[in-house]
Amino acid sequence: MHFLITAGPTREALDPVRFLSNRSSGRMGFAIAEAAAQAGHTVTLVAGPVALPAPPGVERVDVVSTQEMYEAVQARLPRAEAAVFSAAVADYRPVQVETQKIKKSADRLTLELERTPDILGSVRRVFGWRGVLVGFAAETEQVLEHARGKRTGKDCDLMVANDVSQPGTGFDAEENSVTLLFAGGGEETLPRMSKAAVAERVVAAVEKLAAGR
Ligand code: CTP
């Protein structure tokens, strides 16, 4: 199978030297890319700015902003049979990107932000793609309720509910605590484990979903 995977954060520029972003390390997505490649799949990895080497045998596409990630995904999705969106995408970007460094003046500064495109949410509705679709839901509270809503709202075959409230798991951590939420209603809570182990479970779940079609 051909996997398209998104990983890492996106960055939204404020001026030539500043940006808005988040603490995603990209480790979860890179682990999925590695697990899929090791299982013999073709892998395209669309990565935001992260300090990780691409796993062997993986085609890597580097992007910075959400808009760039959106366009990279749209261009490559037609060749993919499975898509796993683990990127922590910036939901908002500055309305205006200053061409010169913003100088300090008043005591307060208000930034005006606008929504970025929802990449995962566009896959079915805008791109009309029909392959096996997996999303991640990073949540700090009511984890399963929010993740179930996202699975339905973005029409995913599988949503990986990710509890990022515990120290040592989730964002910028080595381990993850996840529950797999399937479109048929099935749910499987995995014990806290390394991101490499979660990645193997996600790849196995995708293979099973593809075989069951
Ligand atoms: N996602 C995306 N494009 C966006 C925002 C999110 O592709 N602009 C994807 C993420 O890669 C993830 C899923 O959507 O697979 C859920 O992301 P998350 O940040 O948890 O949810 P949001 O839809 O952004 O909702 P909220 O921030 O309100 O929780």
XYZ file of N, CA and C and ligand atoms in Angstrom:
668
model
N 0.830 -1.193 0.000
C 0.000 0.000 0.000
C 0.870 1.250 0.000
N 0.298 2.356 -0.474
C 1.016 3.641 -0.408
C 0.399 4.476 0.724
N 1.230 4.792 1.724
C 0.799 5.604 2.869
C 1.225 7.061 2.663
N 0.300 7.989 2.921
C 0.644 9.406 3.021
C 0.491 9.791 4.489
N 1.554 10.322 5.073
C 1.547 10.608 6.514
C 1.912 12.076 6.733
N 1.165 12.773 7.599
C 1.595 14.126 8.002
C 2.138 14.056 9.419
N 3.144 14.892 9.697
C 3.799 14.835 11.006
C 4.326 16.199 11.414
N 4.482 16.373 12.709
C 5.114 17.575 13.246
C 4.155 18.744 13.360
N 4.698 19.895 13.754
C 3.873 21.098 13.857
C 3.829 21.822 12.513
N 3.000 22.822 12.388
C 3.165 23.803 11.310
C 3.519 25.132 11.975
N 4.076 26.037 11.190
C 4.498 27.354 11.682
C 3.802 28.426 10.888
N 3.304 29.437 11.587
C 2.648 30.562 10.919
C 3.430 31.834 11.218
N 3.975 32.420 10.187
C 4.862 33.581 10.358
C 4.097 34.816 10.820
N 4.755 35.567 11.722
C 4.250 36.883 12.152
C 5.019 37.993 11.438
N 6.306 37.759 11.317
C 7.207 38.697 10.637
C 8.423 37.873 10.215
N 9.477 38.482 9.663
C 10.578 37.647 9.144
C 11.284 36.807 10.199
N 11.138 37.129 11.481
C 11.891 36.386 12.501
C 11.006 35.690 13.538
N 9.677 35.830 13.465
C 8.814 35.262 14.501
C 7.690 34.426 13.878
N 7.247 33.441 14.677
C 6.142 32.609 14.185
C 5.309 32.084 15.341
N 4.092 31.602 15.022
C 3.239 30.885 15.977
C 3.351 29.406 15.653
N 3.482 28.560 16.688
C 3.583 27.126 16.447
C 3.191 26.377 17.719
N 3.575 25.129 17.837
C 3.229 24.333 19.022
C 4.370 23.366 19.328
N 4.193 22.554 20.366
C 5.307 21.754 20.883
C 5.419 20.372 20.240
N 4.716 20.128 19.163
C 4.830 18.817 18.516
C 6.269 18.538 18.072
N 6.750 17.333 18.380
C 8.116 16.951 17.991
C 8.142 16.219 16.660
N 6.990 15.732 16.200
C 6.932 14.919 14.988
C 7.204 13.443 15.227
N 7.531 13.073 16.475
C 7.951 11.686 16.720
C 6.876 10.656 16.364
N 5.603 10.980 16.677
C 4.536 10.003 16.409
C 4.421 9.734 14.905
N 4.390 10.788 14.115
C 4.252 10.612 12.666
C 5.460 9.934 12.041
N 6.662 10.295 12.517
C 7.872 9.658 11.985
C 7.889 8.172 12.362
N 7.399 7.848 13.559
C 7.332 6.441 13.969
C 6.355 5.668 13.078
N 5.246 6.315 12.699
C 4.285 5.641 11.804
C 4.906 5.441 10.425
N 5.634 6.447 9.955
C 6.308 6.314 8.659
C 7.297 5.150 8.696
N 8.054 5.048 9.780
C 9.043 3.977 9.902
C 8.361 2.606 9.971
N 7.287 2.517 10.758
C 6.585 1.234 10.908
C 5.969 0.802 9.573
N 5.403 1.768 8.832
C 4.778 1.427 7.545
C 5.844 0.979 6.539
N 6.986 1.688 6.515
C 8.063 1.312 5.589
C 8.604 -0.072 5.947
N 8.754 -0.331 7.238
C 9.273 -1.635 7.667
C 8.310 -2.768 7.323
N 7.011 -2.434 7.286
C 6.014 -3.448 6.930
C 5.926 -3.635 5.415
N 6.775 -2.904 4.663
C 6.837 -3.111 3.219
C 6.008 -2.152 2.400
N 5.454 -1.112 3.031
C 4.618 -0.161 2.308
C 5.465 0.969 1.712
N 4.919 1.631 0.697
C 5.515 2.848 0.141
C 5.054 4.005 1.015
N 5.964 4.887 1.406
C 5.581 5.942 2.356
C 5.999 7.322 1.862
N 5.053 8.250 1.847
C 5.334 9.668 1.645
C 5.043 10.380 2.957
N 6.031 11.102 3.468
C 5.920 11.757 4.766
C 5.976 13.265 4.561
N 4.852 13.931 4.823
C 4.806 15.392 4.719
C 5.060 15.940 6.115
N 6.222 16.581 6.291
C 6.661 16.951 7.641
C 6.780 18.453 7.802
N 6.240 18.953 8.913
C 6.491 20.332 9.333
C 7.904 20.427 9.870
N 8.305 21.604 10.375
C 9.684 21.784 10.845
C 9.973 20.954 12.098
N 10.752 19.917 11.946
C 11.121 19.044 13.079
C 12.601 18.686 12.966
N 13.174 18.280 14.094
C 14.609 17.953 14.112
C 14.795 16.446 14.065
N 14.156 15.783 13.107
C 14.253 14.330 13.027
C 14.714 13.914 11.641
N 15.535 12.857 11.538
C 15.897 12.347 10.221
C 14.746 11.512 9.658
N 14.593 11.519 8.340
C 13.542 10.684 7.731
C 13.927 9.220 7.889
N 12.961 8.349 8.232
C 13.271 6.918 8.311
C 13.729 6.401 6.946
N 14.566 5.359 6.913
C 15.077 4.845 5.637
C 13.948 4.431 4.691
N 14.126 4.741 3.416
C 13.163 4.306 2.407
C 11.908 5.147 2.315
N 11.850 6.256 3.075
C 10.643 7.087 3.105
C 10.861 8.342 2.269
N 9.888 8.676 1.418
C 9.947 9.928 0.663
C 9.478 11.064 1.565
N 10.349 12.048 1.795
C 10.024 13.136 2.722
C 9.762 14.434 1.974
N 8.696 15.116 2.352
C 8.359 16.410 1.772
C 8.313 17.405 2.927
N 9.210 18.368 2.946
C 9.258 19.341 4.039
C 8.374 20.543 3.738
N 7.564 20.918 4.720
C 6.716 22.103 4.597
C 6.860 22.924 5.873
N 6.376 24.160 5.824
C 6.449 25.016 7.013
C 5.040 25.385 7.485
N 4.264 26.031 6.620
C 2.952 26.543 7.058
C 1.839 25.521 6.808
N 0.691 25.791 7.408
C -0.480 24.936 7.193
C -0.887 24.945 5.725
N -0.835 26.120 5.097
C -1.206 26.207 3.683
C -0.292 25.336 2.825
N 1.017 25.334 3.141
C 1.956 24.487 2.391
C 1.658 23.004 2.622
N 1.330 22.656 3.874
C 1.011 21.245 4.161
C -0.261 20.836 3.416
N -1.241 21.732 3.393
C -2.503 21.481 2.682
C -2.226 21.183 1.199
N -1.403 22.030 0.575
C -1.131 21.865 -0.859
C -0.303 20.607 -1.128
N 0.635 20.298 -0.226
C 1.455 19.087 -0.395
C 0.584 17.831 -0.289
N -0.361 17.853 0.641
C -1.264 16.701 0.824
C -2.197 16.572 -0.380
N -2.775 17.685 -0.789
C -3.723 17.655 -1.921
C -3.050 17.089 -3.173
N -1.790 17.471 -3.406
C -1.081 17.032 -4.608
C -0.741 15.545 -4.565
N -0.491 15.011 -3.362
C -0.002 13.624 -3.259
C -1.067 12.603 -2.895
N -2.208 13.061 -2.421
C -3.260 12.138 -1.989
C -3.751 11.187 -3.083
N -3.888 11.636 -4.328
C -4.414 10.723 -5.342
C -3.598 9.442 -5.509
N -2.289 9.492 -5.188
C -1.456 8.289 -5.342
C -1.515 7.384 -4.114
N -2.104 7.857 -3.007
C -2.076 7.104 -1.746
C -3.329 6.257 -1.569
N -3.141 5.130 -0.876
C -4.296 4.284 -0.518
C -4.664 4.426 0.949
N -3.707 4.898 1.750
C -3.977 5.137 3.170
C -3.372 6.473 3.550
N -4.050 7.207 4.434
C -3.529 8.499 4.882
C -3.641 8.579 6.397
N -2.539 8.927 7.035
C -2.515 9.037 8.502
C -2.065 10.454 8.837
N -2.951 11.220 9.477
C -2.682 12.638 9.744
C -2.353 12.830 11.217
N -1.062 12.800 11.504
C -0.653 12.971 12.895
C -0.088 14.357 13.157
N -0.053 15.216 12.136
C 0.509 16.561 12.331
C -0.336 17.363 13.317
N 0.352 18.185 14.103
C -0.313 19.141 14.997
C -0.380 20.463 14.245
N -1.460 20.594 13.488
C -1.581 21.706 12.537
C -2.029 22.970 13.266
N -1.408 24.103 12.962
C -1.848 25.383 13.543
C -3.257 25.684 13.054
N -4.166 25.963 13.974
C -5.553 26.232 13.590
C -5.776 27.677 13.149
N -4.859 28.567 13.558
C -4.988 29.992 13.227
C -3.655 30.539 12.739
N -3.716 31.564 11.908
C -2.499 32.247 11.441
C -2.755 33.753 11.495
N -1.678 34.534 11.601
C -1.860 35.986 11.599
C -2.512 36.444 10.293
N -3.475 37.362 10.406
C -4.144 37.897 9.218
C -3.115 38.606 8.347
N -2.187 39.306 9.024
C -1.176 40.061 8.283
C 0.216 39.573 8.666
N 1.027 39.232 7.692
C 2.423 38.868 7.944
C 3.264 40.092 7.599
N 3.927 40.658 8.606
C 4.711 41.877 8.386
C 5.974 41.555 7.582
N 6.311 42.439 6.664
C 7.513 42.198 5.855
C 8.774 42.599 6.614
N 8.632 43.512 7.584
C 9.770 43.907 8.421
C 9.516 43.439 9.854
N 10.569 43.272 10.629
C 10.446 42.853 12.023
C 9.550 43.835 12.792
N 8.599 43.301 13.548
C 7.692 44.148 14.323
C 8.493 44.783 15.470
N 8.442 46.117 15.560
C 9.166 46.819 16.617
C 8.260 46.973 17.831
N 8.830 46.951 19.025
C 7.978 47.130 20.203
C 7.656 48.604 20.371
N 6.376 48.845 20.796
C 5.977 50.233 21.040
C 5.044 50.272 22.249
N 3.742 50.055 22.061
C 2.800 50.152 23.174
C 2.999 48.991 24.165
N 2.382 49.112 25.368
C 2.492 48.070 26.394
C 1.756 46.801 25.986
N 0.718 46.945 25.200
C -0.047 45.786 24.754
C -0.064 45.719 23.247
N -0.111 44.485 22.758
C -0.169 44.280 21.308
C -1.213 43.202 21.060
N -2.178 43.479 20.211
C -3.206 42.488 19.891
C -2.925 41.921 18.507
N -2.901 40.597 18.434
C -2.698 39.945 17.145
C -4.046 39.542 16.591
N -4.285 39.787 15.327
C -5.526 39.300 14.715
C -5.203 38.032 13.929
N -5.947 36.962 14.237
C -5.685 35.665 13.623
C -6.895 35.225 12.813
N -6.633 34.427 11.780
C -7.716 33.849 10.975
C -7.524 32.339 10.916
N -8.600 31.620 10.627
C -8.530 30.163 10.560
C -7.654 29.717 9.391
N -6.941 28.624 9.616
C -6.200 27.981 8.528
C -7.109 26.908 7.923
N -6.791 26.384 6.739
C -7.619 25.304 6.199
C -7.495 24.040 7.051
N -8.597 23.313 7.209
C -8.584 22.033 7.929
C -8.207 20.949 6.909
N -6.981 20.452 6.994
C -6.490 19.521 5.970
C -7.266 18.202 6.046
N -7.282 17.615 7.229
C -7.998 16.338 7.395
C -9.482 16.505 7.053
N -10.051 17.615 7.489
C -11.479 17.855 7.230
C -11.785 18.071 5.749
N -10.771 18.329 4.935
C -10.969 18.545 3.493
C -10.858 17.259 2.686
N -10.309 16.210 3.293
C -9.955 15.004 2.533
C -11.177 14.396 1.842
N -12.251 14.231 2.579
C -13.475 13.669 1.974
C -14.269 14.757 1.258
N -14.523 15.856 1.974
C -15.466 16.869 1.481
C -14.940 17.659 0.291
N -13.665 18.017 0.305
C -13.122 18.875 -0.767
C -12.347 18.054 -1.786
N -11.483 17.142 -1.316
C -10.636 16.384 -2.251
C -11.377 15.156 -2.792
N -12.425 14.720 -2.111
C -13.201 13.564 -2.568
C -12.431 12.259 -2.553
N -11.450 12.162 -1.671
C -10.585 10.973 -1.617
C -11.276 9.874 -0.811
N -11.113 8.594 -1.222
C -11.901 7.536 -0.609
C -11.058 6.424 0.031
N -9.760 6.665 0.230
C -8.906 5.651 0.835
C -9.110 5.519 2.341
N -8.276 4.694 2.968
C -8.371 4.482 4.430
C -7.814 5.728 5.131
N -8.645 6.373 5.928
C -8.289 7.674 6.509
C -8.202 7.595 8.036
N -7.044 8.015 8.544
C -6.797 7.975 9.992
C -6.433 9.367 10.487
N -7.100 9.821 11.539
C -6.762 11.102 12.161
C -6.288 10.895 13.581
N -5.674 11.913 14.123
C -5.289 11.932 15.534
C -6.072 13.044 16.218
N -6.513 12.808 17.434
C -7.189 13.843 18.201
C -6.410 14.057 19.482
N -5.714 15.187 19.555
C -4.953 15.524 20.756
C -5.883 16.268 21.701
N -6.108 15.702 22.874
C -7.070 16.302 23.801
C -6.493 16.356 25.216
N -6.917 17.385 25.958
C -6.486 17.480 27.361
C -7.634 17.173 28.328
N -8.861 17.103 27.832
C -10.014 16.811 28.688
C -11.093 16.167 27.824
N -11.994 15.421 28.470
C -13.074 14.721 27.743
C -12.522 14.108 26.459
N -11.444 13.364 26.616
C -10.660 12.886 25.483
C -11.510 12.084 24.498
N -12.225 11.073 24.992
C -12.975 10.199 24.076
C -14.157 10.915 23.437
N -14.854 11.741 24.228
C -16.014 12.462 23.673
C -15.560 13.364 22.514
N -14.530 14.144 22.746
C -14.052 15.047 21.686
C -13.546 14.265 20.483
N -12.821 13.179 20.739
C -12.240 12.404 19.632
C -13.338 11.721 18.808
N -14.381 11.234 19.477
C -15.493 10.617 18.724
C -16.123 11.656 17.795
N -16.302 12.857 18.288
C -16.880 13.942 17.473
C -16.001 14.250 16.274
N -14.679 14.261 16.478
C -13.765 14.554 15.367
C -13.780 13.424 14.338
N -13.880 12.163 14.819
C -13.908 11.037 13.878
C -15.105 11.169 12.945
N -16.263 11.461 13.527
C -17.469 11.600 12.710
C -17.366 12.845 11.816
N -16.960 13.960 12.413
C -16.937 15.236 11.693
C -15.993 15.226 10.499
N -14.875 14.508 10.609
C -13.888 14.503 9.514
C -13.964 13.202 8.713
N -14.965 12.373 9.024
C -15.266 11.142 8.274
C -14.050 10.203 8.166
N -13.419 9.939 9.322
C -12.251 9.054 9.357
C -12.674 7.608 9.590
N -11.915 6.666 9.016
C -12.118 5.246 9.318
C -11.619 4.924 10.725
N -10.632 5.684 11.158
C -10.047 5.463 12.487
C -9.588 6.800 13.044
N -9.948 7.075 14.301
C -9.421 8.260 14.987
C -8.618 7.756 16.182
N -7.397 8.237 16.277
C -6.541 7.851 17.399
C -6.670 8.944 18.452
N -7.359 8.611 19.543
C -7.577 9.583 20.616
C -6.348 9.602 21.506
N -5.787 10.791 21.657
C -4.475 10.956 22.256
C -4.610 11.854 23.487
N -4.412 11.292 24.663
C -4.503 12.079 25.896
C -3.178 12.802 26.107
N -3.189 14.111 25.908
C -1.933 14.873 26.022
C -1.841 15.619 27.352
N -2.687 15.230 28.311
C -2.679 15.937 29.605
C -1.671 15.361 30.585
N -1.223 14.125 30.361
C -0.322 13.479 31.316
C 1.131 13.805 30.987
N 1.945 14.164 32.000
C 3.361 14.379 31.718
C 4.000 13.095 31.206
N 4.866 13.196 30.201
C 5.557 11.997 29.695
C 4.862 11.314 28.540
N 3.637 11.730 28.220
C 2.974 11.160 27.040
C 2.472 12.304 26.159
N 2.233 11.978 24.893
C 1.652 12.964 23.985
C 2.671 13.914 23.401
N 2.403 15.229 23.501
C 3.240 16.234 22.839
C 4.677 16.171 23.334
N 5.601 16.146 22.403
C 7.026 16.246 22.714
C 7.453 15.210 23.762
N 6.882 13.997 23.706
C 7.220 12.961 24.689
C 7.581 11.670 23.968
N 8.140 10.725 24.694
C 8.566 9.448 24.100
C 7.408 8.453 23.991
N 6.439 8.591 24.896
C 5.353 7.595 24.953
C 4.012 8.229 24.627
N 3.028 7.363 24.415
C 1.688 7.831 24.118
C 0.646 6.969 24.823
N -0.472 7.599 25.201
C -1.628 6.885 25.744
C -2.769 7.110 24.773
N -3.143 6.070 24.032
C -4.152 6.282 22.984
C -5.286 5.264 23.058
N -6.429 5.683 22.504
C -7.559 4.781 22.274
C -7.879 4.826 20.791
N -8.020 3.652 20.166
C -8.376 3.587 18.751
C -9.901 3.598 18.641
N -10.445 4.560 17.892
C -11.895 4.680 17.704
C -12.208 4.380 16.240
N -12.918 3.299 15.986
C -13.198 2.867 14.611
C -14.562 3.357 14.148
N -14.706 3.476 12.820
C -15.957 3.978 12.248
C -17.136 3.086 12.602
N -16.917 1.785 12.740
C -18.021 0.890 13.080
C -18.471 1.006 14.532
N -17.766 1.807 15.327
C -18.121 1.966 16.737
C -17.177 1.230 17.677
N -16.337 0.356 17.124
C -15.386 -0.376 17.959
C -14.363 0.563 18.574
N -13.987 0.307 19.838
C -12.994 1.141 20.512
C -11.999 0.252 21.248
N -10.723 0.594 21.136
C -9.696 -0.200 21.802
C -8.715 0.733 22.515
N -8.692 0.648 23.843
C -7.745 1.459 24.612
C -6.454 0.683 24.780
N -5.351 1.264 24.298
C -4.051 0.600 24.406
C -3.372 1.045 25.703
N -2.587 0.159 26.311
C -1.823 0.598 27.476
C -0.801 1.653 27.055
N -0.352 2.467 28.027
C 0.684 3.451 27.720
C 1.899 2.733 27.150
N 2.381 3.157 26.004
C 3.486 2.458 25.332
C 4.311 3.451 24.518
N 5.444 2.979 23.998
C 6.300 3.849 23.186
C 5.560 4.251 21.910
N 5.996 5.369 21.324
C 5.378 5.799 20.066
C 5.649 4.795 18.950
N 6.784 4.108 19.012
C 7.069 3.065 18.011
C 6.044 1.936 18.114
N 5.684 1.555 19.334
C 4.699 0.479 19.521
C 3.307 0.941 19.083
N 2.940 2.200 19.407
C 1.650 2.736 18.938
C 1.633 2.737 17.416
N 2.748 3.119 16.817
C 2.834 3.193 15.348
C 2.569 1.825 14.716
N 3.152 0.779 15.290
C 2.929 -0.573 14.745
C 1.458 -0.957 14.827
N 0.803 -0.582 15.933
C -0.626 -0.889 16.084
C -1.461 -0.119 15.059
N -1.105 1.124 14.819
C -1.866 1.933 13.856
C -1.698 1.367 12.447
N -0.463 1.002 12.088
C -0.225 0.445 10.745
C -0.984 -0.878 10.588
N -0.964 -1.713 11.620
C -1.697 -2.992 11.564
C -3.199 -2.741 11.411
N -3.712 -1.718 12.107
C -5.146 -1.402 12.014
C -5.497 -0.931 10.607
N -4.607 -0.137 9.992
C -4.850 0.346 8.620
C -4.872 -0.839 7.657
N -3.930 -1.756 7.820
C -3.871 -2.937 6.930
C -5.174 -3.733 7.031
N -5.679 -3.860 8.259
C -6.914 -4.624 8.472
C -8.116 -3.897 7.848
N -8.150 -2.578 8.007
C -9.244 -1.790 7.421
C -9.223 -1.894 5.897
N -8.017 -1.843 5.313
C -7.894 -1.930 3.849
C -8.324 -3.315 3.365
N -7.936 -4.353 4.104
C -8.281 -5.727 3.708
C -9.782 -5.974 3.805
N -10.445 -5.278 4.730
C -11.878 -5.483 4.943
C -12.761 -4.717 3.979
N -12.174 -4.014 3.019
C -12.989 -3.184 2.113
C -13.531 -3.980 0.926
N -5.916 18.644 11.311
C -5.655 19.020 10.005
N -5.715 20.337 9.659
C -6.035 21.288 10.573
C -6.303 20.923 11.919
C -6.233 19.591 12.251
O -5.355 18.139 9.170
N -6.080 22.568 10.205
C -5.906 17.208 11.652
C -4.785 16.786 12.603
O -3.630 16.380 11.888
C -5.446 15.634 13.335
C -6.916 16.002 13.372
O -7.110 16.939 12.311
O -5.338 14.416 12.622
C -7.396 16.594 14.659
O -6.561 17.656 15.011
P -6.805 18.429 16.386
O -5.818 19.570 16.461
O -6.870 17.449 17.517
O -8.278 18.966 16.182
P -8.915 20.213 15.498
O -9.752 19.739 14.373
O -7.879 21.247 15.186
O -9.884 20.724 16.653
P -9.576 21.514 18.036
O -8.249 22.213 17.840
O -10.739 22.434 18.178
O -9.526 20.463 19.128
